XYZ file of C-alpha atoms in Angstrom:
351
model
C -22.731 0.217 6.616
C -20.803 -2.882 6.028
C -18.505 -2.402 3.012
C -18.644 -6.198 2.416
C -22.494 -5.980 1.350
C -21.665 -3.293 -1.237
C -18.499 -4.454 -2.934
C -18.491 -5.770 -6.333
C -17.785 -9.392 -6.319
C -16.243 -10.730 -9.519
C -16.042 -14.285 -10.923
C -12.541 -14.531 -12.283
C -11.175 -17.350 -14.348
C -9.602 -20.162 -12.277
C -5.833 -20.131 -11.592
C -3.937 -21.989 -14.473
C -2.509 -25.289 -13.167
C 0.603 -26.947 -14.459
C 0.076 -30.028 -16.567
C 0.643 -33.286 -14.478
C 2.296 -36.343 -15.772
C 0.531 -39.658 -14.587
C 3.172 -41.826 -16.246
C 5.393 -43.721 -13.815
C 8.913 -42.171 -13.274
C 11.609 -44.189 -14.888
C 14.122 -45.820 -12.653
C 17.220 -44.403 -14.156
C 17.356 -40.503 -13.852
C 19.690 -38.072 -15.291
C 22.392 -36.960 -12.956
C 21.881 -33.671 -11.230
C 23.635 -30.618 -12.948
C 26.852 -29.769 -11.583
C 27.572 -26.506 -9.865
C 29.054 -24.001 -12.039
C 31.028 -21.485 -10.266
C 30.483 -18.956 -13.163
C 26.695 -19.146 -12.471
C 27.179 -17.979 -8.979
C 26.457 -14.176 -7.962
C 29.559 -12.180 -7.588
C 30.755 -11.460 -3.944
C 31.988 -8.286 -2.816
C 34.993 -8.079 -0.465
C 36.028 -5.167 1.773
C 38.501 -4.858 4.627
C 37.077 -3.759 7.943
C 38.721 -1.440 10.660
C 40.344 -4.330 12.250
C 41.978 -5.681 9.293
C 39.492 -8.574 8.671
C 38.252 -9.296 5.129
C 34.421 -9.180 5.027
C 32.503 -10.789 2.073
C 29.079 -9.479 1.207
C 26.595 -9.903 -1.572
C 26.385 -6.783 -3.832
C 22.670 -7.218 -4.302
C 22.076 -6.886 -0.457
C 23.842 -3.514 -0.503
C 21.872 -2.370 -3.385
C 18.484 -3.334 -1.717
C 19.517 -1.705 1.441
C 20.422 1.526 -0.316
C 16.990 1.608 -2.046
C 15.189 0.781 1.266
C 16.982 3.679 3.003
C 15.251 5.994 0.400
C 11.758 4.871 1.467
C 9.705 6.493 4.362
C 9.944 4.639 7.899
C 6.120 3.721 7.481
C 4.226 2.254 4.600
C 0.834 3.604 3.609
C -0.768 0.713 5.270
C 0.904 1.419 8.697
C -0.220 5.005 8.473
C -3.711 4.226 7.852
C -3.875 1.533 10.487
C -2.214 3.906 12.987
C -4.710 6.491 12.377
C -7.509 3.969 13.076
C -5.955 2.498 16.377
C -7.052 3.915 19.674
C -3.981 5.403 21.352
C -4.192 3.992 24.834
C -6.523 0.976 24.173
C -4.586 -0.204 21.154
C -7.193 -1.569 18.956
C -9.496 -0.720 16.036
C -13.096 0.168 16.117
C -15.273 -3.203 16.004
C -17.661 -1.444 13.787
C -15.182 -0.538 11.126
C -15.747 -2.925 8.218
C -13.976 -0.704 5.531
C -10.424 -0.622 6.748
C -9.556 -4.414 5.765
C -10.508 -3.731 2.253
C -8.776 -0.288 2.160
C -5.643 -1.684 3.636
C -5.376 -4.200 0.779
C -5.718 -1.252 -1.802
C -2.826 0.505 0.170
C -0.603 -2.606 -0.515
C -1.133 -2.173 -4.214
C -0.582 1.652 -4.063
C 2.536 1.121 -2.218
C 4.106 -1.419 -4.695
C 3.231 1.060 -7.417
C 4.986 4.055 -5.526
C 8.154 1.703 -4.915
C 8.217 0.851 -8.781
C 7.545 -2.778 -8.246
C 4.254 -2.953 -10.446
C 2.617 -0.868 -13.186
C -0.183 -1.244 -15.709
C 0.592 -3.632 -18.499
C 1.791 -1.483 -21.498
C -0.746 -1.969 -23.984
C -2.306 0.589 -26.227
C -5.791 -0.974 -25.959
C -5.740 -0.690 -22.093
C -7.401 2.849 -22.386
C -10.804 1.285 -23.570
C -11.256 -0.104 -20.156
C -11.810 1.772 -16.871
C -8.783 2.221 -14.834
C -9.729 -0.334 -12.191
C -10.277 -2.885 -14.949
C -6.862 -2.388 -16.462
C -4.346 -5.207 -16.053
C -1.106 -4.807 -13.797
C 2.148 -6.626 -14.006
C 5.316 -6.898 -12.040
C 8.242 -4.842 -13.374
C 10.579 -5.337 -10.398
C 10.677 -8.498 -8.501
C 13.230 -7.525 -5.885
C 12.127 -7.563 -2.259
C 11.082 -4.504 -0.391
C 11.767 -5.797 3.113
C 8.255 -5.352 4.007
C 6.559 -8.684 4.604
C 3.154 -8.050 3.311
C 4.422 -6.219 0.347
C 6.825 -8.982 -0.535
C 3.896 -11.521 -0.097
C 1.650 -9.659 -2.529
C 4.582 -9.203 -4.978
C 5.383 -12.710 -4.919
C 1.599 -13.560 -5.723
C 1.411 -11.120 -8.539
C 4.579 -12.298 -10.078
C 3.649 -16.065 -9.902
C -0.005 -15.886 -11.048
C -1.890 -14.747 -14.246
C -2.138 -11.010 -14.799
C -5.177 -9.573 -13.418
C -6.875 -5.979 -13.010
C -6.344 -3.714 -10.129
C -9.723 -4.281 -8.742
C -9.494 -8.019 -8.980
C -6.257 -8.013 -6.940
C -7.768 -5.889 -4.219
C -10.802 -8.215 -4.214
C -8.949 -11.234 -4.173
C -6.451 -10.167 -1.469
C -9.586 -9.163 0.683
C -11.266 -12.666 0.185
C -14.116 -10.785 -1.744
C -14.703 -13.655 -4.389
C -16.976 -16.590 -5.124
C -14.228 -18.476 -7.034
C -13.091 -21.081 -4.811
C -9.949 -21.661 -6.945
C -8.837 -18.176 -5.890
C -9.471 -18.312 -2.161
C -5.743 -18.756 -1.651
C -5.059 -15.314 -2.735
C -6.596 -13.870 0.323
C -3.918 -12.060 2.480
C -4.750 -13.028 6.051
C -4.363 -11.272 9.330
C -3.182 -8.082 7.741
C -4.008 -5.857 10.550
C -2.425 -7.963 13.074
C 0.725 -8.398 10.985
C 0.825 -4.625 10.249
C 0.688 -3.985 13.962
C 3.427 -6.303 14.855
C 5.510 -4.486 12.163
C 4.916 -1.160 14.066
C 5.932 -2.992 17.357
C 9.249 -3.750 15.584
C 9.504 -0.186 14.479
C 8.978 1.069 17.959
C 5.771 2.883 17.401
C 3.468 0.460 19.351
C 3.888 -2.060 22.030
C 1.912 -5.374 22.447
C -0.389 -6.024 25.571
C -3.003 -8.611 26.425
C -6.416 -7.333 27.124
C -9.447 -9.211 28.567
C -12.643 -8.860 26.820
C -15.040 -10.712 29.202
C -15.150 -13.976 27.187
C -11.750 -13.872 25.615
C -8.260 -12.429 25.605
C -7.162 -10.350 22.816
C -3.665 -8.824 21.859
C -3.745 -4.969 21.697
C -1.115 -2.677 20.568
C -1.177 0.762 22.376
C 0.722 3.702 20.932
C 4.316 4.067 22.383
C 5.781 6.572 19.925
C 3.118 9.359 19.983
C 5.386 11.675 17.987
C 4.956 9.407 14.808
C 1.100 9.520 14.954
C 1.284 13.191 15.708
C 3.289 13.689 12.570
C 0.584 11.710 10.427
C -2.266 13.788 11.931
C -0.481 16.987 11.202
C 0.054 16.067 7.640
C -3.604 14.973 7.267
C -4.849 18.197 8.761
C -2.292 20.121 6.444
C -3.874 18.601 3.354
C -7.424 18.928 4.838
C -7.350 22.492 6.017
C -4.609 24.684 4.884
C -5.064 26.904 1.805
C -1.251 26.576 0.734
C -0.075 23.093 1.595
C 3.585 22.529 2.509
C 5.061 19.341 3.705
C 8.176 19.620 5.713
C 10.578 16.775 5.336
C 10.742 14.108 8.150
C 11.764 10.306 8.544
C 8.210 9.564 7.626
C 8.308 11.604 4.427
C 11.897 12.213 3.309
C 12.962 15.027 1.251
C 14.355 12.931 -1.334
C 11.208 10.739 -1.636
C 9.501 10.774 -5.120
C 5.913 11.838 -5.250
C 5.847 13.393 -1.695
C 2.555 15.298 -2.083
C 0.906 12.688 -4.169
C 1.812 10.024 -1.678
C 0.265 12.055 1.081
C -3.031 12.628 -0.923
C -3.301 8.956 -1.512
C -2.821 8.348 2.266
C -5.621 10.751 3.119
C -7.972 9.281 0.470
C -7.306 5.822 1.740
C -7.779 6.909 5.357
C -11.352 8.367 4.258
C -12.141 5.204 2.542
C -11.088 3.249 5.546
C -13.341 5.283 7.822
C -10.539 6.334 9.903
C -9.895 9.961 8.712
C -12.100 11.602 11.373
C -9.652 10.370 14.087
C -7.102 12.965 12.622
C -9.645 15.843 12.663
C -11.099 15.618 16.186
C -9.187 18.750 17.293
C -11.161 20.713 14.437
C -14.591 22.285 14.852
C -17.628 20.746 13.297
C -17.813 23.161 10.381
C -14.110 22.580 9.589
C -14.406 18.896 9.688
C -17.266 19.232 7.285
C -15.185 21.431 4.935
C -12.293 18.868 5.208
C -14.456 15.856 4.233
C -15.930 17.768 1.441
C -12.398 18.680 0.220
C -11.282 14.942 0.406
C -14.380 13.990 -1.786
C -12.913 16.478 -4.275
C -9.397 14.902 -4.095
C -10.785 11.562 -4.627
C -12.706 12.786 -7.674
C -9.496 14.600 -9.020
C -6.992 11.677 -8.353
C -9.068 8.654 -9.248
C -8.655 9.250 -12.999
C -5.411 9.563 -15.100
C -4.076 11.863 -16.297
C -5.285 13.528 -12.942
C -7.830 16.018 -13.386
C -7.018 19.751 -13.367
C -8.718 21.400 -10.294
C -10.612 24.677 -11.457
C -11.284 26.202 -8.013
C -11.473 24.249 -4.877
C -14.856 24.824 -3.552
C -13.629 24.880 -0.093
C -10.600 27.027 -0.589
C -8.329 24.238 0.727
C -5.068 22.916 -1.029
C -5.007 25.546 -3.795
C -1.344 24.680 -4.694
C -1.922 20.924 -4.787
C -2.601 20.466 -8.346
C 0.550 22.353 -9.139
C 2.884 20.616 -6.886
C 1.653 17.116 -7.868
C 1.941 18.154 -11.782
C 5.552 18.963 -10.975
C 6.107 15.676 -9.326
C 4.640 13.767 -12.317
C 6.741 16.034 -14.674
C 9.884 14.950 -12.808
C 8.952 11.268 -13.353
C 7.443 11.102 -16.783
C 8.800 7.493 -17.223
C 6.584 6.394 -14.338
C 3.101 7.188 -15.698
C 2.115 3.454 -15.967
C 2.808 3.205 -12.230
C 0.685 6.313 -11.489
C -2.017 4.719 -13.433
C -2.246 1.953 -10.725
C -2.391 4.609 -7.931
C -5.418 6.349 -9.794
C -6.922 2.909 -10.200
C -6.736 2.073 -6.493
C -8.375 5.497 -5.636
C -10.957 4.834 -8.151
C -11.729 1.504 -6.275
C -11.806 3.519 -3.027
C -14.752 5.711 -4.270
C -16.713 2.340 -4.172
C -16.205 2.212 -0.443
C -16.476 6.051 0.068
C -20.122 5.699 -1.498
C -20.976 3.433 1.373
C -19.779 5.600 4.260
């Protein structure tokens, strides 16, 4: 069933506009401020192997070090990759949920990277998670085009709730003043990013009346790793996630991040693509288990699992609790993750 028909549409306040001055500009203007060398960022220098002095911006070095700690693929790319047909290189034409789920993944990814969090306000707990306001806490770029575009919008606009941002980035609004917040061509841009990372390639395919760019899988090992991780979460009694370039050992929230990816794949209606090798009963148990995960992690603090009815992932609550304990100062960011998963339950009810 189409997700667009069941999504809650909100009327938000118009974007605040800057005051304009209609008075004529005077002919004599103030001189432009002179460049102050003390205001310029410090420049680092080092001597290369051939004796040349190389200058660099220290900010670039710190950003590069930060990016090296992140997994090779973002949550959005992993969900999109699960939805793509390996050889044909395109998504199902009948999948209406994936676009909305991908926007939710953008918000989750920004929270995991420490870029946004819930606004620190004691009164926020009076509101449901999805209706709590988020704010930008680190405006440094991530190096991922879509993430940086969303981060820039959040920084320059009024503060809004998690569900409002996902709705607006998806174009789910009746407010004409906020149409500009929609992130366009997200799937195509993500696919091109995967081409740049060597996971996909670009081809042109003829569909009777028109030509369309498709993106078949080149690096099947990348998609296989994601499938294994999904099956690990959805079928193993004790879940162990070995480190890889897609889930580095030093990454914070390795298990919680994987749970978020599985829940997002479920909301995007692409989870079944990772479970095709499982029997019918095993798949049904896996889907029931993901329902439990959504219920458990769509609230904060995360609910404590009593006994998994499917006997799957018995250790997940413990390992996630340990991850949270190690990062107590990031609770406001984890609230954002939980809020996005609560929004996904809205899509889940439409599947």
